[in-house]
Short mmCIF file of C-alpha atoms in Angstrom, two decimals:
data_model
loop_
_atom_site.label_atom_id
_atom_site.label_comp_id
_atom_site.label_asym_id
_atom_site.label_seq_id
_atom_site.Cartn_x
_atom_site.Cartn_y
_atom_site.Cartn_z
CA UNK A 1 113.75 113.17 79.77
CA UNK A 2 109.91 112.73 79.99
CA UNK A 3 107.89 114.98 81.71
CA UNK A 4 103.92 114.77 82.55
CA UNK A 5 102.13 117.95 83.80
CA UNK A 6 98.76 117.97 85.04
CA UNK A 7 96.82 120.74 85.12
CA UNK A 8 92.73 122.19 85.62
CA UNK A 9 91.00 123.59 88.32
CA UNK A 10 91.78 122.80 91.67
CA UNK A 11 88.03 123.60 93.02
CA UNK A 12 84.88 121.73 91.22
CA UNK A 13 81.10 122.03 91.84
CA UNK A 14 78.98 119.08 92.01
CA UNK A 15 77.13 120.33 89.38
CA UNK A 16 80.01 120.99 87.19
CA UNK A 17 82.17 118.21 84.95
CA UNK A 18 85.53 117.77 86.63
CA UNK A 19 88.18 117.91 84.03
CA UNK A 20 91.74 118.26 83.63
CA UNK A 21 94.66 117.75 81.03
CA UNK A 22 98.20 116.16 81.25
CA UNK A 23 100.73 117.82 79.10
CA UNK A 24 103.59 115.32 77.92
CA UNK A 25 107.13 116.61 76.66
CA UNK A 26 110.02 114.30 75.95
CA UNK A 27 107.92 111.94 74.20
CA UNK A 28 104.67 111.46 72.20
CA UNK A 29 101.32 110.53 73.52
CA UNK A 30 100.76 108.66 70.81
CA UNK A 31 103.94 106.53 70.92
CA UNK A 32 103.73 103.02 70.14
CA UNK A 33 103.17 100.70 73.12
CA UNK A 34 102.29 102.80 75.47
CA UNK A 35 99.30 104.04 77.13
CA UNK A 36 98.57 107.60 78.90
CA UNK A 37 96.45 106.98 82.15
CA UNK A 38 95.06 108.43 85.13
CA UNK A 39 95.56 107.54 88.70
CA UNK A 40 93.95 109.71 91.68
CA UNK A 41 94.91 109.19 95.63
CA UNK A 42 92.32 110.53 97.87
CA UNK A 43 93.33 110.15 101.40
CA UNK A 44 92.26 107.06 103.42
CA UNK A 45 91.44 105.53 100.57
CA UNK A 46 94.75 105.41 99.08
CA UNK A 47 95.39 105.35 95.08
CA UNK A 48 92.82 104.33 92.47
CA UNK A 49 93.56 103.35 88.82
CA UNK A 50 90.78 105.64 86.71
CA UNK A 51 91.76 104.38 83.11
CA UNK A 52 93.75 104.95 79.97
CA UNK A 53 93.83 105.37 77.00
CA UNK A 54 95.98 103.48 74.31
CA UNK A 55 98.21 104.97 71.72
CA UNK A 56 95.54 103.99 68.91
CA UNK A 57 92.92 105.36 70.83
CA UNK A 58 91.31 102.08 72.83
CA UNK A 59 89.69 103.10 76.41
CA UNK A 60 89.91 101.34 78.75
CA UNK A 61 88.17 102.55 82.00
CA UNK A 62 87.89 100.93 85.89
CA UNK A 63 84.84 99.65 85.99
CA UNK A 64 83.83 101.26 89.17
CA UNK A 65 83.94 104.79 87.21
CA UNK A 66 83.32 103.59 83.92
CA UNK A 67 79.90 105.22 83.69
CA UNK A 68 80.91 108.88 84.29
CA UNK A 69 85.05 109.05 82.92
CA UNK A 70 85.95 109.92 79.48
CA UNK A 71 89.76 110.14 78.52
CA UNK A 72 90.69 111.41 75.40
CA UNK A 73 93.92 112.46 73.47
CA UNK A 74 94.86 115.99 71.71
CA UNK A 75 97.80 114.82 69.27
CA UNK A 76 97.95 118.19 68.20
CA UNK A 77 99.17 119.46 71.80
CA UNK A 78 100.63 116.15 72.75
CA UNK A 79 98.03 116.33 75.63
CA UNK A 80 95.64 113.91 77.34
CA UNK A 81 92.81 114.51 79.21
CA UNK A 82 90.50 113.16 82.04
CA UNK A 83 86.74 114.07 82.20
CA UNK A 84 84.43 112.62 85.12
CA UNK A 85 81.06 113.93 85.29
CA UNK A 86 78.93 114.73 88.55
CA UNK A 87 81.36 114.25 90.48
CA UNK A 88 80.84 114.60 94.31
CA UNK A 89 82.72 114.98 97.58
CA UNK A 90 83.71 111.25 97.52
CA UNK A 91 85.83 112.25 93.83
CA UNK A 92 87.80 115.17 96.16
CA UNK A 93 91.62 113.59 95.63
CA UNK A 94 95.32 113.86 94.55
CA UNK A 95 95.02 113.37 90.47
CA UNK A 96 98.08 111.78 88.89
CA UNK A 97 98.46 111.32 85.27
CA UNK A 98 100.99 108.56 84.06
CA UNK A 99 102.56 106.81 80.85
CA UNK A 100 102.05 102.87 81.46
CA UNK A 101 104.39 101.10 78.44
CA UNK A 102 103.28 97.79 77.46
CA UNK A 103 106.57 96.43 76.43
CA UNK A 104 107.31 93.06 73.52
CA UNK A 105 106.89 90.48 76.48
CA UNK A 106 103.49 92.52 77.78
CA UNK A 107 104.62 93.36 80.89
CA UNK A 108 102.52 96.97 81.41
CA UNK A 109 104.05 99.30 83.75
CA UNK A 110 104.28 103.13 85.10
CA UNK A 111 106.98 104.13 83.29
CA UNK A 112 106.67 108.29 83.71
CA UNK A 113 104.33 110.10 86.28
CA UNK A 114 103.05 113.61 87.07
CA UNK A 115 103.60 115.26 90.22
CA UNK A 116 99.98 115.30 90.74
CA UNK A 117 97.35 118.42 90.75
CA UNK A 118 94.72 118.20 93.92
CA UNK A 119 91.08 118.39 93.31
CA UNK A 120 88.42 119.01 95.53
CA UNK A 121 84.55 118.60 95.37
CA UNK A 122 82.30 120.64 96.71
CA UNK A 123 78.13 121.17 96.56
CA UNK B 1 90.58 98.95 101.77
CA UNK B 2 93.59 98.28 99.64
CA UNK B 3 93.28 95.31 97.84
CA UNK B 4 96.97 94.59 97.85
CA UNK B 5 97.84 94.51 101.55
CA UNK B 6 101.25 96.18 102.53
CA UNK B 7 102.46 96.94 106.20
CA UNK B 8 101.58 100.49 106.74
CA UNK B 9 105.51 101.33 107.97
CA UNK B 10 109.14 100.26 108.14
CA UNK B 11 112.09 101.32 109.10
CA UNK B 12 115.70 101.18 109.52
CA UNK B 13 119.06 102.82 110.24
CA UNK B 14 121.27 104.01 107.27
CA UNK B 15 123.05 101.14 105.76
CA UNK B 16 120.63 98.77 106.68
CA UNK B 17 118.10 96.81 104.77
CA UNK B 18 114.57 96.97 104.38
CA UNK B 19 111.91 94.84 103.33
CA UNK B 20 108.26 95.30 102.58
CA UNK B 21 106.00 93.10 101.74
CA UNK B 22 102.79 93.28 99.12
CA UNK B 23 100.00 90.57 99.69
CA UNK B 24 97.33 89.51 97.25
CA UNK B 25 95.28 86.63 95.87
CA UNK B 26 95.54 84.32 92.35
CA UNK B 27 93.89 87.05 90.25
CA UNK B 28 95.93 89.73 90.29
CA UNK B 29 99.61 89.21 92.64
CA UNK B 30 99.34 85.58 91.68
CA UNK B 31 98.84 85.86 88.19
CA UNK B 32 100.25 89.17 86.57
CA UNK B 33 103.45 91.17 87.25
CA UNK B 34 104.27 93.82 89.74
CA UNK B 35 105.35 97.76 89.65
CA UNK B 36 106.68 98.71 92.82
CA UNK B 37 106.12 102.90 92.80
CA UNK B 38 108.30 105.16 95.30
CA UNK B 39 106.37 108.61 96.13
CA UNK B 40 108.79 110.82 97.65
CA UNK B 41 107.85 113.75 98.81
CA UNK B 42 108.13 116.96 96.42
CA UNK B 43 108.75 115.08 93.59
CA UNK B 44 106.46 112.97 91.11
CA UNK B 45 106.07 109.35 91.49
CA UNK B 46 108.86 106.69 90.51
CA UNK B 47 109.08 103.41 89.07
CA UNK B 48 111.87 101.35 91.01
CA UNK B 49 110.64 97.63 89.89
CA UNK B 50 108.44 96.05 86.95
CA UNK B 51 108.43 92.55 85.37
CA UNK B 52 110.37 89.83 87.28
CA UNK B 53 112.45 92.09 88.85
CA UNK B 54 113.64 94.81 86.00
CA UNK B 55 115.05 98.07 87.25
CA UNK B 56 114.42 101.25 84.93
CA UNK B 57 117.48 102.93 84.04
CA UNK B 58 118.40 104.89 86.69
CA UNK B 59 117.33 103.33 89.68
CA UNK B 60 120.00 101.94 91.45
CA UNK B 61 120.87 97.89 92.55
CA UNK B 62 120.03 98.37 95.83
CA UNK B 63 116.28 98.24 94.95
CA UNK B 64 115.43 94.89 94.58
CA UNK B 65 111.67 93.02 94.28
CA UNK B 66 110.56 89.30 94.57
CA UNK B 67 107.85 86.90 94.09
CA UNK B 68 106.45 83.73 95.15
CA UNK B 69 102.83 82.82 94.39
CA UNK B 70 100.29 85.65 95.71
CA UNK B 71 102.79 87.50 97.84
CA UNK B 72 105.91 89.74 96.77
CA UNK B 73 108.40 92.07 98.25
CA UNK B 74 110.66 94.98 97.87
CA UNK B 75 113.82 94.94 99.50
CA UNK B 76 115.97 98.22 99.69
CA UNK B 77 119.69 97.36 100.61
CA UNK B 78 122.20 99.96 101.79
CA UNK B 79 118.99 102.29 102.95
CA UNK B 80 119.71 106.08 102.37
CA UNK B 81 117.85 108.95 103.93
CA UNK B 82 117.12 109.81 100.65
CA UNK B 83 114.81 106.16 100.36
CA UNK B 84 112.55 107.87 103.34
CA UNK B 85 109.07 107.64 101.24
CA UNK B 86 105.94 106.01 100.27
CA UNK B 87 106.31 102.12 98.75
CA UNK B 88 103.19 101.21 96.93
CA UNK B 89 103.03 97.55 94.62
CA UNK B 90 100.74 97.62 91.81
CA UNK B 91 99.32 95.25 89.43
CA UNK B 92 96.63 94.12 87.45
CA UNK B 93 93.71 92.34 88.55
CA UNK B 94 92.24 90.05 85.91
CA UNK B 95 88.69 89.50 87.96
CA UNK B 96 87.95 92.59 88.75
CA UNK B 97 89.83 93.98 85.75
CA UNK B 98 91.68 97.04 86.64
CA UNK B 99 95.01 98.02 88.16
CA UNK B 100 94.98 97.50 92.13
CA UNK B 101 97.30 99.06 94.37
CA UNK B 102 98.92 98.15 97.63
CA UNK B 103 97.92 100.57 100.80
CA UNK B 104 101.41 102.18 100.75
CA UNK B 105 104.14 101.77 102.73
CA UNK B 106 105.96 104.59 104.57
CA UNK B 107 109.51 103.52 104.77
CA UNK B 108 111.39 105.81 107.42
CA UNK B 109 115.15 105.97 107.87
#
């Protein structure tokens, strides 16, 4: 059984780096063919793909964030974590962290989630 | 704005069946594979559908997904109380090149 928890501060300044970490159990985050990602849901906005990061390291950001995310992986704590710098009211959400397995015919898809860990923004 | 469109709600009595639809274009619906996600409340986020219409183990037969050009659906046969959640479809868009999702659809039973 695979579990993803998320985990980090529930309350970040603008002037602060918002970051938080998934821990994985019931599988490795660097398992072939799959990726570790982020997904956030801020309300009436609905859910927004942030990136991930492949098992051999690739990145692979939405372009829309691309200039202030940074997801890394800790193979030593078979963690992965999400950074987004100056982040701002607009970044205040639901933050989901998710294995996506890209399987022999390349279909990608969410194959484990996190519950989810709620940020919010403030100045 | 979603880019995927989905009807915000459906419904239906126990027993019944269910459909919702997911509407896109010919770069992302149209060209690449859907997930269809269930978020239930309390619990984390599930995969029901991915591929053509693969199940992961675990999800039951009553779950169901289809797709013809740049619109899909979900249908949920035999609807439980335990199916009353949030529907969202998912895929990959290959011009703006990220994962899109659907607006959600709360399914009520």
């Amino acid at each position: 059984q695979v579990h993803l928890q998320e985990s980090g501060p529930g309350l970040v300044k603008s002037s602060q780096t918002l970051s938080l970490t998934c821990t994985v159990s019931g599988a490795s985050v660097t398992s072939s063919g799959h990726y570790c990602s982020w997904i956030r849901y801020r309300p009436g906005k609905g859910l927004e793909w942030i990136g991930y990061i492949y098992y051999s390291g690739t990145t692979y950001y939405n372009p829309s964030l691309e200039s202030r995310v940074s997801i890394s992986l800790d193979t030593s704590k078979n963690q992965f974590s999400l950074e987004l710098t100056a982040p701002t009211a607009a970044d205040t959400a639901v933050y989901h962290c998710a294995r996506v397995r890209r399987d022999s015919t390349s279909w990608q898809y969410f194959e484990n989630w996190g519950q989810g860990t709620p940020v919010t923004v403030s100045s | 704005q979603a880019v995927l469109s989905q009807p915000p709600s459906a419904s239906g009595t126990p027993g019944q069946r269910v459909t919702i639809s997911c509407s896109g274009t010919t770069s992302n619906v149209g060209s690449n594979t859907l997930n269809w996600i269930q978020f239930a409340p309390g619990t984390a986020p599930r995969l029901l559908i991915y591929g053509y219409d693969q199940r992961p183990s675990g999800v039951p037969d009553r779950f169901s997904a289809s797709k013809s050009g740049t619109s899909a659906s979900l249908a949920i046969s035999g609807l439980q109380s335990e199916d009353e959640a949030d529907y969202y479809c998912a895929t990959w868009d290959d011009s703006l090149n990220t994962w899109v999702f659907g607006g959600g659809t709360k399914v009520t039973v």
